XYZ file of C-alpha atoms in Angstrom:
741
model
C 18.012 -17.882 19.114
C 20.923 -19.432 18.682
C 20.824 -24.136 18.688
C 23.045 -25.837 21.341
C 25.322 -27.113 18.474
C 25.087 -24.515 16.010
C 29.072 -23.124 14.576
C 28.635 -19.957 17.011
C 28.320 -22.185 19.972
C 30.882 -25.060 18.427
C 33.401 -21.709 18.820
C 32.945 -21.067 21.754
C 32.837 -24.059 23.640
C 36.173 -24.690 21.903
C 37.541 -21.547 23.314
C 36.992 -22.393 26.808
C 36.118 -19.005 28.203
C 32.982 -20.201 30.320
C 32.479 -17.562 31.988
C 31.960 -15.504 28.641
C 30.321 -18.658 27.477
C 27.722 -17.713 30.871
C 27.535 -14.204 30.240
C 26.920 -14.431 26.264
C 23.847 -17.452 27.266
C 21.898 -14.686 29.891
C 22.122 -12.446 26.760
C 20.784 -14.652 24.633
C 18.341 -15.483 27.162
C 16.982 -12.020 27.561
C 16.766 -11.275 23.970
C 14.600 -14.108 23.196
C 12.004 -12.772 26.147
C 12.226 -9.890 24.581
C 10.895 -10.948 21.116
C 7.393 -10.752 20.736
C 4.664 -13.153 18.540
C 1.946 -11.797 17.318
C -0.174 -14.760 19.192
C 1.026 -13.746 22.437
C -0.729 -10.646 22.453
C -4.909 -10.382 22.401
C -5.856 -7.149 20.973
C -9.450 -6.443 21.794
C -11.876 -3.384 20.946
C -15.891 -2.349 21.795
C -18.262 -1.677 18.408
C -21.616 -2.500 18.696
C -22.284 -0.650 15.109
C -20.552 -1.344 11.945
C -19.978 2.656 10.694
C -16.821 4.676 8.894
C -15.207 5.376 12.375
C -14.881 1.021 12.683
C -14.245 0.712 9.508
C -10.899 2.987 9.172
C -10.191 1.119 12.553
C -10.056 -2.222 11.155
C -7.676 -0.704 8.109
C -5.462 0.675 10.261
C -5.165 -2.591 12.092
C -4.632 -4.901 8.945
C -2.391 -2.837 7.477
C 0.167 -3.382 10.896
C -0.810 -7.210 10.537
C -3.486 -6.687 13.513
C -5.755 -9.037 14.436
C -8.790 -7.500 16.703
C -11.295 -9.471 18.489
C -14.420 -7.138 17.936
C -16.574 -6.895 21.501
C -20.388 -6.138 21.521
C -20.514 -6.432 17.811
C -23.704 -6.230 16.746
C -25.688 -5.648 19.796
C -27.941 -3.105 21.358
C -25.567 -0.087 22.575
C -26.618 0.699 26.403
C -24.042 2.695 27.749
C -24.845 6.087 27.192
C -23.021 8.469 24.529
C -20.124 6.020 23.864
C -18.322 9.133 22.295
C -18.055 11.373 25.016
C -19.505 9.906 28.256
C -20.755 6.579 29.469
C -19.245 3.165 28.319
C -19.879 1.200 31.376
C -21.001 -1.386 28.840
C -17.425 -1.173 27.310
C -16.205 -2.793 30.762
C -18.844 -5.270 31.211
C -18.290 -6.691 27.795
C -14.768 -6.770 28.496
C -14.594 -8.695 31.973
C -16.221 -10.950 30.170
C -13.830 -11.311 27.670
C -11.047 -11.466 30.028
C -12.913 -13.929 32.611
C -13.507 -16.295 29.483
C -9.811 -15.794 28.834
C -8.625 -16.717 32.719
C -10.191 -20.039 32.153
C -8.193 -21.275 29.020
C -5.844 -18.599 28.662
C -2.046 -18.424 29.936
C -2.538 -15.698 32.427
C 0.828 -13.794 31.340
C -1.056 -13.269 27.832
C -0.658 -9.728 26.656
C -4.089 -8.049 26.136
C -4.264 -4.489 24.327
C -7.323 -2.799 24.681
C -8.052 0.094 22.333
C -11.619 2.285 21.608
C -12.648 1.864 17.958
C -14.320 4.561 16.314
C -12.148 7.279 17.116
C -8.995 5.040 16.924
C -6.084 4.308 14.428
C -2.513 2.151 14.716
C 0.073 3.736 13.565
C 2.230 0.593 14.294
C 2.603 -2.883 14.606
C 2.009 -5.329 17.329
C 5.730 -5.696 17.637
C 6.795 -2.156 18.436
C 3.389 -1.373 20.973
C 4.873 -4.704 22.800
C 8.183 -3.285 22.716
C 7.394 -0.070 23.528
C 5.393 -1.099 26.449
C 8.052 -3.435 27.827
C 10.375 -0.555 27.940
C 8.115 0.935 30.875
C 10.074 -0.248 34.469
C 8.115 -1.766 37.000
C 4.484 -1.996 34.777
C 2.604 -4.380 34.208
C -0.702 -2.195 33.476
C 0.293 0.656 31.035
C -3.228 3.418 31.050
C -3.228 5.875 27.553
C -2.796 9.701 29.186
C -4.210 13.160 28.643
C -4.116 16.632 29.502
C -7.550 17.293 31.147
C -8.732 15.457 34.249
C -12.146 14.244 33.206
C -15.168 13.276 33.615
C -14.413 14.514 37.515
C -12.116 17.380 37.751
C -12.173 17.354 41.132
C -10.054 14.093 41.334
C -7.084 16.274 39.799
C -5.770 16.649 42.979
C -5.492 12.937 44.137
C -3.056 11.731 41.531
C 0.555 11.314 41.902
C 2.301 13.175 38.865
C 0.680 16.361 37.816
C 3.843 18.120 36.531
C 4.143 15.560 33.379
C 2.883 16.567 29.871
C -0.248 14.156 30.045
C -1.030 14.014 33.791
C -4.576 11.704 33.788
C -5.776 8.480 32.892
C -7.459 7.988 29.649
C -9.353 4.615 29.192
C -9.477 5.022 25.336
C -6.404 2.854 25.423
C -4.365 0.670 27.524
C -1.964 -2.360 27.301
C -1.358 -5.406 30.007
C -0.680 -8.517 31.122
C -4.621 -10.725 31.230
C -4.133 -11.363 34.906
C -3.700 -8.210 36.143
C -6.232 -6.756 33.393
C -8.977 -9.397 35.046
C -8.242 -7.777 38.268
C -9.315 -4.362 37.278
C -12.409 -5.318 35.480
C -13.294 -7.211 38.267
C -12.637 -4.793 40.797
C -16.668 -3.796 41.490
C -19.641 -3.645 39.539
C -20.336 -0.872 37.230
C -23.758 -0.224 35.318
C -23.924 -0.274 31.256
C -24.240 3.228 31.539
C -21.529 4.805 34.145
C -18.179 6.334 32.706
C -15.535 3.899 32.023
C -12.954 6.520 32.268
C -14.166 7.193 35.652
C -13.677 3.383 36.337
C -10.704 3.191 36.000
C -9.863 6.441 36.808
C -10.971 5.534 40.584
C -8.980 2.491 40.511
C -5.746 4.022 39.570
C -6.143 6.121 41.983
C -5.768 3.935 44.874
C -2.352 3.908 46.055
C -2.298 0.316 46.650
C -4.264 -1.207 44.054
C -1.796 1.332 41.429
C 1.178 -0.481 43.302
C -0.039 -3.481 43.444
C -0.543 -4.499 40.039
C 2.014 -1.864 38.632
C 0.054 0.723 36.641
C 1.243 3.096 35.149
C 0.658 6.216 32.040
C 1.616 7.115 28.913
C 2.756 10.241 30.239
C 4.408 10.972 26.848
C 2.588 9.470 24.206
C 5.038 6.713 23.514
C 1.975 4.303 22.422
C -1.043 6.196 23.465
C -1.690 9.918 21.722
C -4.867 11.259 23.134
C -5.384 14.335 20.747
C -7.657 16.860 22.857
C -5.513 19.638 24.274
C -2.342 18.175 22.602
C -3.248 19.236 19.001
C 0.058 21.864 19.101
C 2.177 19.390 20.019
C 1.295 17.038 17.346
C 2.751 17.609 14.213
C 2.162 15.256 10.966
C 5.571 14.398 9.035
C 4.645 13.959 5.478
C 7.687 15.107 3.557
C 10.436 13.081 5.442
C 12.583 10.744 3.909
C 10.176 8.042 4.997
C 7.635 7.239 2.925
C 4.218 7.318 4.998
C 3.536 9.953 6.765
C 3.102 9.426 10.505
C 2.601 11.953 13.470
C 5.496 13.167 16.087
C 4.559 14.478 19.552
C 7.044 17.640 19.099
C 7.097 18.064 22.744
C 8.070 14.483 24.422
C 9.830 13.266 21.465
C 7.922 10.680 20.534
C 6.224 8.972 17.623
C 3.267 7.079 18.767
C 1.943 4.164 17.834
C -1.561 4.348 18.262
C -4.118 7.442 18.163
C -7.467 8.922 19.984
C -9.452 11.382 18.827
C -10.778 11.917 22.503
C -13.831 13.960 22.774
C -13.580 16.915 20.566
C -11.001 15.966 18.836
C -12.655 13.500 16.464
C -12.547 15.767 13.209
C -9.046 16.402 14.110
C -8.482 12.604 13.953
C -10.619 12.659 10.320
C -8.287 15.177 8.967
C -5.024 12.882 10.307
C -6.380 9.912 8.805
C -6.431 11.033 5.326
C -2.608 10.900 5.936
C -1.942 7.943 8.948
C -2.108 4.120 8.323
C -0.373 4.167 4.790
C -3.614 6.485 3.547
C -1.486 8.698 1.746
C 1.636 9.921 0.282
C 3.646 11.915 -2.295
C 4.797 9.431 -4.006
C 2.150 6.845 -3.975
C -0.991 9.194 -4.002
C -4.044 8.209 -2.662
C -3.674 4.454 -1.604
C -7.018 4.422 0.575
C -8.570 5.782 -2.845
C -7.577 2.752 -4.863
C -8.573 0.519 -2.101
C -11.797 1.359 -1.907
C -12.699 2.086 -5.545
C -15.424 -0.318 -7.238
C -16.012 -0.864 -11.078
C -19.853 -0.691 -11.799
C -22.011 -3.033 -13.431
C -23.108 -1.378 -16.118
C -25.626 -4.238 -16.490
C -27.481 -3.776 -12.846
C -26.340 0.353 -12.378
C -27.691 1.988 -9.347
C -30.598 3.985 -8.837
C -29.703 7.589 -8.130
C -31.976 10.418 -7.593
C -30.545 13.877 -8.643
C -31.759 16.558 -6.681
C -31.525 19.864 -8.443
C -31.866 22.789 -6.291
C -32.104 26.258 -7.611
C -32.397 28.590 -4.145
C -30.487 31.680 -5.633
C -30.502 33.805 -9.166
C -27.961 31.956 -11.003
C -25.530 33.224 -14.265
C -25.762 31.234 -16.683
C -28.335 28.532 -15.905
C -29.035 27.709 -19.473
C -25.971 25.790 -19.285
C -26.718 24.388 -15.907
C -29.874 23.167 -17.363
C -28.326 21.572 -20.342
C -25.659 19.566 -17.651
C -28.506 17.629 -16.498
C -29.055 16.240 -19.968
C -25.198 15.907 -20.501
C -25.064 13.561 -17.255
C -22.947 10.514 -18.753
C -25.689 8.031 -17.359
C -29.021 6.221 -18.114
C -32.049 8.469 -17.960
C -34.039 5.195 -17.019
C -31.346 4.912 -14.281
C -32.448 8.551 -13.193
C -35.131 10.197 -10.729
C -35.393 13.567 -11.056
C -35.819 15.852 -8.483
C -36.211 19.434 -9.396
C -36.786 22.262 -7.007
C -36.718 26.158 -8.293
C -36.951 28.681 -5.691
C -36.374 31.878 -8.362
C -39.408 33.495 -9.769
C -36.979 35.109 -12.365
C -35.926 31.353 -13.745
C -39.361 29.942 -13.661
C -39.916 30.191 -16.969
C -37.019 28.871 -18.235
C -37.200 25.796 -15.645
C -41.055 25.138 -16.971
C -39.856 24.976 -20.820
C -36.616 22.293 -19.596
C -39.109 20.442 -17.352
C -42.175 20.059 -19.908
C -39.735 18.996 -22.290
C -37.486 17.043 -20.753
C -38.912 15.225 -17.834
C -40.305 12.241 -19.335
C -37.006 10.902 -20.585
C -36.139 10.031 -16.423
C -37.223 7.531 -14.825
C -39.295 9.563 -13.140
C -39.398 13.172 -12.342
C -41.179 15.769 -9.443
C -40.587 19.238 -9.161
C -41.275 22.085 -6.774
C -41.946 25.283 -8.223
C -41.451 29.156 -6.691
C -45.286 29.096 -5.964
C -45.246 26.248 -3.721
C -44.097 28.064 -1.179
C -42.064 25.425 0.511
C -38.648 26.364 2.583
C -35.347 25.293 1.380
C -34.857 23.138 4.025
C -37.801 21.300 3.289
C -37.564 20.902 0.059
C -33.954 19.193 0.382
C -35.534 16.938 3.690
C -38.058 15.523 1.161
C -36.243 15.106 -1.698
C -33.772 12.942 0.944
C -37.258 11.195 2.290
C -38.323 10.376 -1.121
C -35.252 8.393 -1.911
C -35.210 6.334 1.437
C -38.550 5.176 1.095
C -38.077 4.223 -2.600
C -36.023 1.389 -4.792
C -33.584 5.070 -5.047
C -29.484 3.785 -4.073
C -28.218 6.859 -4.057
C -29.078 11.026 -3.718
C -27.363 12.963 -6.103
C -27.799 16.256 -5.156
C -26.845 19.543 -6.675
C -27.114 23.274 -6.691
C -27.757 25.771 -9.496
C -24.272 26.964 -8.923
C -22.446 23.629 -9.831
C -20.741 23.022 -12.978
C -19.754 19.127 -13.958
C -18.116 16.910 -16.330
C -20.427 14.861 -17.754
C -18.854 11.623 -15.719
C -18.673 13.091 -12.396
C -21.421 11.589 -11.465
C -19.816 7.978 -12.779
C -16.634 8.843 -10.828
C -18.614 9.784 -7.621
C -20.258 5.795 -7.536
C -17.114 3.886 -8.351
C -15.178 5.518 -5.344
C -16.620 3.577 -3.121
C -17.293 6.144 -0.653
C -21.115 6.980 1.034
C -20.506 10.347 0.811
C -18.520 12.158 -1.456
C -18.344 15.414 -3.221
C -16.171 16.357 -6.589
C -14.368 19.354 -5.352
C -15.538 21.947 -6.724
C -13.556 26.090 -6.538
C -14.768 29.205 -7.950
C -12.197 30.093 -10.677
C -9.147 32.135 -9.498
C -10.429 32.085 -5.688
C -10.288 29.831 -2.506
C -13.995 29.627 -2.590
C -15.033 25.619 -2.468
C -17.245 23.253 -1.750
C -15.877 22.102 1.191
C -14.589 23.164 4.464
C -11.244 21.423 5.712
C -12.125 22.611 9.508
C -14.914 24.042 11.448
C -14.304 26.222 14.536
C -15.586 24.964 17.690
C -18.878 26.774 17.044
C -19.339 24.627 13.861
C -18.820 27.473 11.559
C -15.438 27.426 8.976
C -12.478 27.290 10.153
C -9.114 26.526 7.516
C -7.343 23.345 7.950
C -3.270 23.431 7.246
C -4.116 21.331 4.067
C -7.115 23.294 2.604
C -5.064 25.481 0.303
C -2.891 22.363 -1.253
C -5.925 20.346 -1.149
C -7.965 23.173 -3.322
C -5.085 23.885 -5.842
C -4.476 19.910 -6.434
C -0.788 20.124 -4.746
C -2.490 17.284 -3.259
C -4.796 14.862 -4.817
C -7.002 12.325 -3.357
C -10.267 11.864 -1.467
C -10.101 13.369 1.705
C -12.234 13.448 5.127
C -13.997 17.065 6.143
C -17.007 18.085 7.728
C -18.538 19.781 5.561
C -19.741 20.029 2.351
C -21.974 21.505 0.034
C -22.942 22.572 -3.575
C -22.851 18.957 -5.109
C -22.417 15.304 -3.295
C -23.356 11.600 -3.614
C -24.415 9.749 -0.488
C -25.894 6.030 -0.841
C -29.127 5.857 0.838
C -28.610 2.970 2.471
C -26.303 4.739 4.989
C -29.190 6.629 5.913
C -32.347 4.530 6.116
C -31.789 3.412 9.690
C -30.837 6.854 11.193
C -33.639 8.507 8.655
C -35.383 10.258 11.242
C -32.122 11.963 13.028
C -30.534 12.794 9.148
C -32.389 16.535 8.436
C -31.693 19.385 6.819
C -33.629 21.422 9.442
C -31.914 23.049 12.936
C -32.602 26.090 14.244
C -30.188 28.809 13.051
C -28.228 26.643 11.020
C -28.381 26.821 6.821
C -29.821 23.727 5.083
C -26.454 22.310 4.138
C -24.785 22.994 7.898
C -27.809 21.394 9.601
C -27.169 18.290 7.454
C -23.079 18.092 7.783
C -23.795 18.284 11.349
C -26.644 15.298 11.198
C -23.883 13.453 9.358
C -21.100 14.484 12.021
C -23.350 13.598 14.549
C -23.967 10.286 13.652
C -20.733 9.539 12.712
C -21.142 9.337 9.410
C -17.685 10.554 7.400
C -17.910 13.236 4.839
C -15.354 13.528 1.950
C -14.347 15.482 -0.882
C -12.215 14.244 -4.133
C -9.427 16.363 -6.139
C -8.656 13.142 -8.097
C -9.760 14.556 -11.043
C -10.824 17.813 -12.279
C -14.865 17.849 -11.815
C -15.725 21.319 -12.777
C -16.431 24.396 -10.826
C -18.646 26.743 -9.259
C -20.178 29.933 -10.635
C -20.134 33.173 -8.670
C -23.602 34.667 -8.312
C -22.469 37.533 -5.861
C -22.733 40.358 -8.715
C -25.472 38.243 -10.571
C -28.179 41.242 -10.789
C -31.589 40.130 -12.482
C -33.403 43.736 -12.363
C -30.559 44.248 -16.089
C -31.521 42.754 -19.181
C -29.323 39.805 -20.081
C -27.729 39.820 -16.961
C -25.664 37.196 -17.897
C -23.675 39.268 -20.370
C -22.819 41.600 -17.195
C -20.510 38.719 -16.034
C -17.403 38.667 -18.199
C -15.118 38.730 -14.815
C -16.835 36.710 -12.077
C -17.866 33.961 -14.394
C -15.923 34.084 -16.809
C -15.542 29.857 -17.995
C -19.059 30.522 -18.532
C -19.135 34.121 -20.303
C -16.625 33.058 -22.526
C -18.152 29.802 -23.631
C -20.968 31.418 -24.815
C -20.098 35.025 -25.868
C -16.756 34.934 -27.516
C -16.694 33.507 -30.864
C -16.275 29.966 -31.597
C -13.179 30.969 -33.970
C -11.664 33.485 -31.278
C -9.079 31.484 -30.409
C -7.604 30.235 -34.066
C -6.685 34.120 -34.444
C -3.187 32.922 -32.470
C -2.640 29.900 -34.533
C 0.539 29.179 -35.575
C 1.340 30.937 -38.347
C -2.308 32.750 -39.065
C -2.323 35.306 -41.707
C -4.846 37.711 -40.398
C -7.424 39.374 -42.677
C -6.765 42.910 -43.501
C -9.267 44.325 -45.890
C -6.999 47.588 -46.190
C -3.655 48.681 -45.208
C -2.858 48.279 -41.718
C -6.974 47.730 -40.984
C -7.578 43.936 -39.191
C -10.357 41.953 -39.090
C -11.012 39.017 -36.848
C -13.766 36.953 -35.417
C -14.125 38.486 -31.687
C -17.975 37.895 -30.585
C -20.334 35.479 -30.801
C -23.772 36.159 -32.385
C -25.520 36.031 -29.135
C -23.766 38.413 -27.310
C -24.301 40.718 -30.283
C -27.758 39.911 -30.199
C -27.851 40.318 -26.341
C -25.916 43.484 -26.612
C -28.519 45.387 -28.793
C -30.725 44.654 -26.001
C -29.476 46.100 -23.693
C -28.506 49.143 -25.294
C -32.692 49.270 -26.906
C -34.055 48.146 -23.245
C -32.224 51.312 -21.561
C -33.048 53.450 -25.180
C -31.648 56.476 -24.235
C -29.706 57.334 -26.869
C -27.711 61.062 -27.514
C -29.389 63.393 -30.376
C -26.532 63.411 -32.285
C -25.587 67.200 -31.574
C -22.295 68.126 -31.114
C -23.966 69.131 -27.419
C -23.126 65.722 -24.864
C -23.456 66.523 -21.010
C -22.136 62.877 -21.313
C -18.510 64.298 -21.768
C -16.361 66.409 -20.158
C -16.410 70.041 -21.935
C -20.153 69.026 -23.326
C -19.039 69.466 -26.389
C -18.475 66.717 -29.138
C -16.925 67.437 -32.457
C -17.707 64.267 -34.597
C -21.258 63.524 -32.952
C -23.198 60.028 -33.259
C -26.546 58.538 -32.001
C -24.852 56.606 -29.046
C -25.078 55.008 -25.572
C -22.179 55.267 -23.664
C -21.119 52.002 -21.586
C -21.169 53.706 -18.036
C -25.034 54.553 -19.335
C -25.839 50.490 -18.687
C -23.685 49.769 -16.152
C -21.126 48.194 -18.807
C -17.938 49.818 -18.405
C -15.851 47.605 -16.463
C -17.166 45.016 -18.165
C -16.202 46.489 -21.529
C -12.492 47.297 -20.576
C -11.895 43.871 -18.866
C -13.272 42.700 -22.581
C -10.443 45.363 -23.730
C -7.530 44.331 -21.462
C -8.205 40.115 -21.682
C -9.222 39.433 -25.397
C -8.417 42.574 -27.563
C -5.072 43.954 -26.282
C -3.670 40.029 -27.329
C -4.980 40.730 -30.974
C -3.788 43.973 -30.981
C 0.201 42.803 -29.682
C 0.150 40.694 -32.585
C -0.875 42.294 -35.356
C 0.713 46.188 -34.251
C 4.025 44.536 -32.920
C 5.966 46.464 -30.878
C 3.395 48.217 -29.353
C 2.551 46.990 -25.710
C 0.174 48.853 -22.755
C -1.333 46.680 -20.407
C -4.098 47.508 -19.785
C -4.914 49.609 -22.711
C -7.160 52.882 -21.435
C -10.406 54.034 -23.216
C -12.421 56.877 -22.150
C -14.737 56.614 -24.950
C -16.491 53.007 -24.910
C -20.114 53.550 -26.728
C -22.619 51.954 -28.914
C -23.520 53.875 -32.211
C -26.987 53.363 -34.429
C -27.417 53.919 -38.003
C -30.951 55.081 -39.493
C -31.954 56.612 -42.769
C -34.188 58.540 -41.036
C -32.233 59.282 -37.315
C -28.409 59.722 -38.807
C -27.234 57.377 -41.492
C -23.838 57.628 -42.095
C -20.698 59.790 -40.061
C -18.321 62.384 -41.906
C -15.097 62.131 -42.582
C -12.722 62.583 -38.950
C -9.880 60.955 -37.291
C -10.210 59.351 -34.018
C -8.613 60.196 -31.092
C -7.265 56.887 -30.218
C -3.668 55.223 -30.551
C -6.122 52.377 -32.273
C -9.825 51.999 -33.372
C -12.163 48.753 -32.493
C -15.093 48.540 -34.317
C -17.280 45.904 -33.313
C -20.422 44.627 -35.637
C -23.119 44.039 -33.974
C -25.543 43.005 -36.728
C -25.677 41.523 -40.383
C -25.575 43.540 -43.414
C -28.065 42.733 -46.344
C -29.992 41.181 -43.904
C -30.755 43.646 -40.467
C -29.742 46.583 -42.983
C -28.679 47.992 -46.408
C -25.296 49.742 -46.968
C -23.020 50.982 -44.505
C -19.161 50.459 -44.220
C -16.517 52.361 -43.272
C -14.473 53.767 -45.746
C -10.671 54.808 -45.258
C -9.909 57.922 -47.170
C -6.173 58.255 -47.739
C -6.132 54.727 -49.333
C -9.639 54.654 -51.135
C -10.271 51.554 -49.574
C -13.644 50.487 -47.902
C -14.636 47.650 -45.741
C -18.659 46.914 -46.364
C -20.201 43.586 -45.749
C -18.992 43.565 -42.387
C -19.444 40.561 -40.439
C -21.706 40.012 -37.233
C -19.457 39.356 -34.406
C -16.118 40.555 -36.237
C -13.830 43.487 -34.943
C -12.458 46.011 -36.973
C -9.525 47.041 -35.387
C -6.722 50.257 -37.532
C -5.226 53.133 -36.177
C -6.445 56.336 -35.014
C -5.303 60.031 -35.220
C -2.800 60.553 -38.139
C -2.868 57.700 -40.858
C -6.394 56.322 -41.053
C -8.871 59.751 -41.734
C -12.302 57.502 -42.066
C -15.944 57.768 -42.664
C -19.309 56.125 -41.732
C -20.529 54.736 -44.965
C -24.040 55.508 -45.688
C -27.019 53.522 -44.315
C -29.737 52.853 -46.707
C -32.412 50.472 -44.976
C -32.695 49.324 -41.341
C -30.714 49.470 -38.719
C -26.917 49.598 -38.415
C -25.414 48.878 -34.530
C -21.745 48.590 -34.237
C -19.759 48.943 -30.821
C -16.572 51.807 -30.770
C -13.811 51.791 -28.347
C -11.093 54.889 -28.961
C -8.277 52.968 -27.499
C -5.319 54.662 -25.779
C -6.179 58.290 -26.561
């Protein structure tokens, strides 16, 4: 540390304090012995397969400047289930390596060994070695856990059982080459034998344990095994430190290596979203930035767009249009279109016949093919695996996407990734943040933060559905094991279980806003035009289709609203399609009142000013119309009749009136029993009928040439005594509400 002849040494020598000088040199020598050169530590792991777990492990090593040598890479794995049992092959691979090292290396060389697929580094090698050297009288340190596994009967033989983690875990250990060589050469082990049992029996031999100075990391000072310790381990994010880390709150230690042993692998997946400098509040998703790739426009990948219509779906017309609007060359898209809903077949068939030739190839499955959903999804997967297809882009009909979504997913660099889609106003999404022990939904600690976009990034999750992109090369090797068909599981749950079993990580991205999910739960295809009923369950689609294209202009600054008569305002409100479908609903129902004063629909059974009409309650639209009043009419009223606020507005009388020359051509003068009345024109004068309109008698002012989808709003009761003018030809339809009677 200090060279002889340095200024500090010269001062000491001149002081003549020889005793002090010797003590100082002793301290310097001790400090020098604690300084660790990374070259003096060999870090080893075993990984026969290149998978997502190994990729994450190696990235964490790179973040902390750790050089890892991988044993067995590319070899056949013969050691049983590497994640849960077996593992003798790991011991044998390590034995071969350590025996080679014993021939040429310093026997005081330190060796760190960890598993790989379910392990992450959380600190640099200097910190790890310094922690190791802080253990008294220890030449070999194994990680420790709360369970005596795989043979629980051995628990009573452990020397310390009152500590936090009393039992040996073989997923991580560090020690000197000479002692570790003796351990791996202690006795033969078959590749399929259990490595943890092998090391456990050596540790439980008191003479061997003491001779080799073997210890366990009971407090997780270096090694944190997650199984059984989830309540002890806390993710620390919003701290004074830039990068998140984990702390064992029971032992007050900050582990340097974390191991998702046993059933805790999914917990490691969640923690891995943040650890090893993957994400922070200040930098966002650092891992996302590292993985992003630039698409080569001259060599774009081939994508199978696998479309599944498995349930009656609101606004399917818009869904099919979004397939065409996808910002990607149709020559690079192979369309696979599966419809299992007879109600939609005419619309789907028309789409397929019109547009299928625009795609590179096209295949469809019809309802009368009688193919199950799981079988259909397997057909799409296998069709892609066995072709030139590079990616499968699976889209369910409930998914509503921005046109650029596919390009984003392709450039994300993730092999299996879903765009986050949420039902507006709900926490229902196309992913699960966690699953329970039975494999069903559980809410992760960060689920709501992800759904509400408090944090943004790409997140490793255990379940995705409705829309996702999958790189086919990941599937080709284990194709026979990857399936949508498992007993007692729906297809997407079966598929995600297959991915988890194969160690293929799934991700969901909320980096950008990609779209949303429609809600099919109240979609009743027995109704005429069931989409028009969807105003509060699927408000976005409903507004886009049914609000007048100029509705938002009503609220433009300094907008001067049309007032054809005193205090009678005129607004663009609904689209022509709304008006047409609204009329269709009434005519399909067909039970118009007879226009007499007797009306058993009303309390008391008497109508003073009768019309030929149908009430919204009769066609199941009363709640929807009251919602329309609240969301779209009330803001207009508050804007023009200033000072009057009533939210929500109340209207007991909501009905469509039909005027015909041979039925009821007009309506006598009357006051409305309302604070204000709205009158929505549902069809067009001089096209659908002649005559008609509304005359306000006190002002001798008439509104005759009404506009389809435009709303008249006027005060009721005292001031606006009015009459319905004569219809001389055709049929006039208007929608009426007496608001706040």
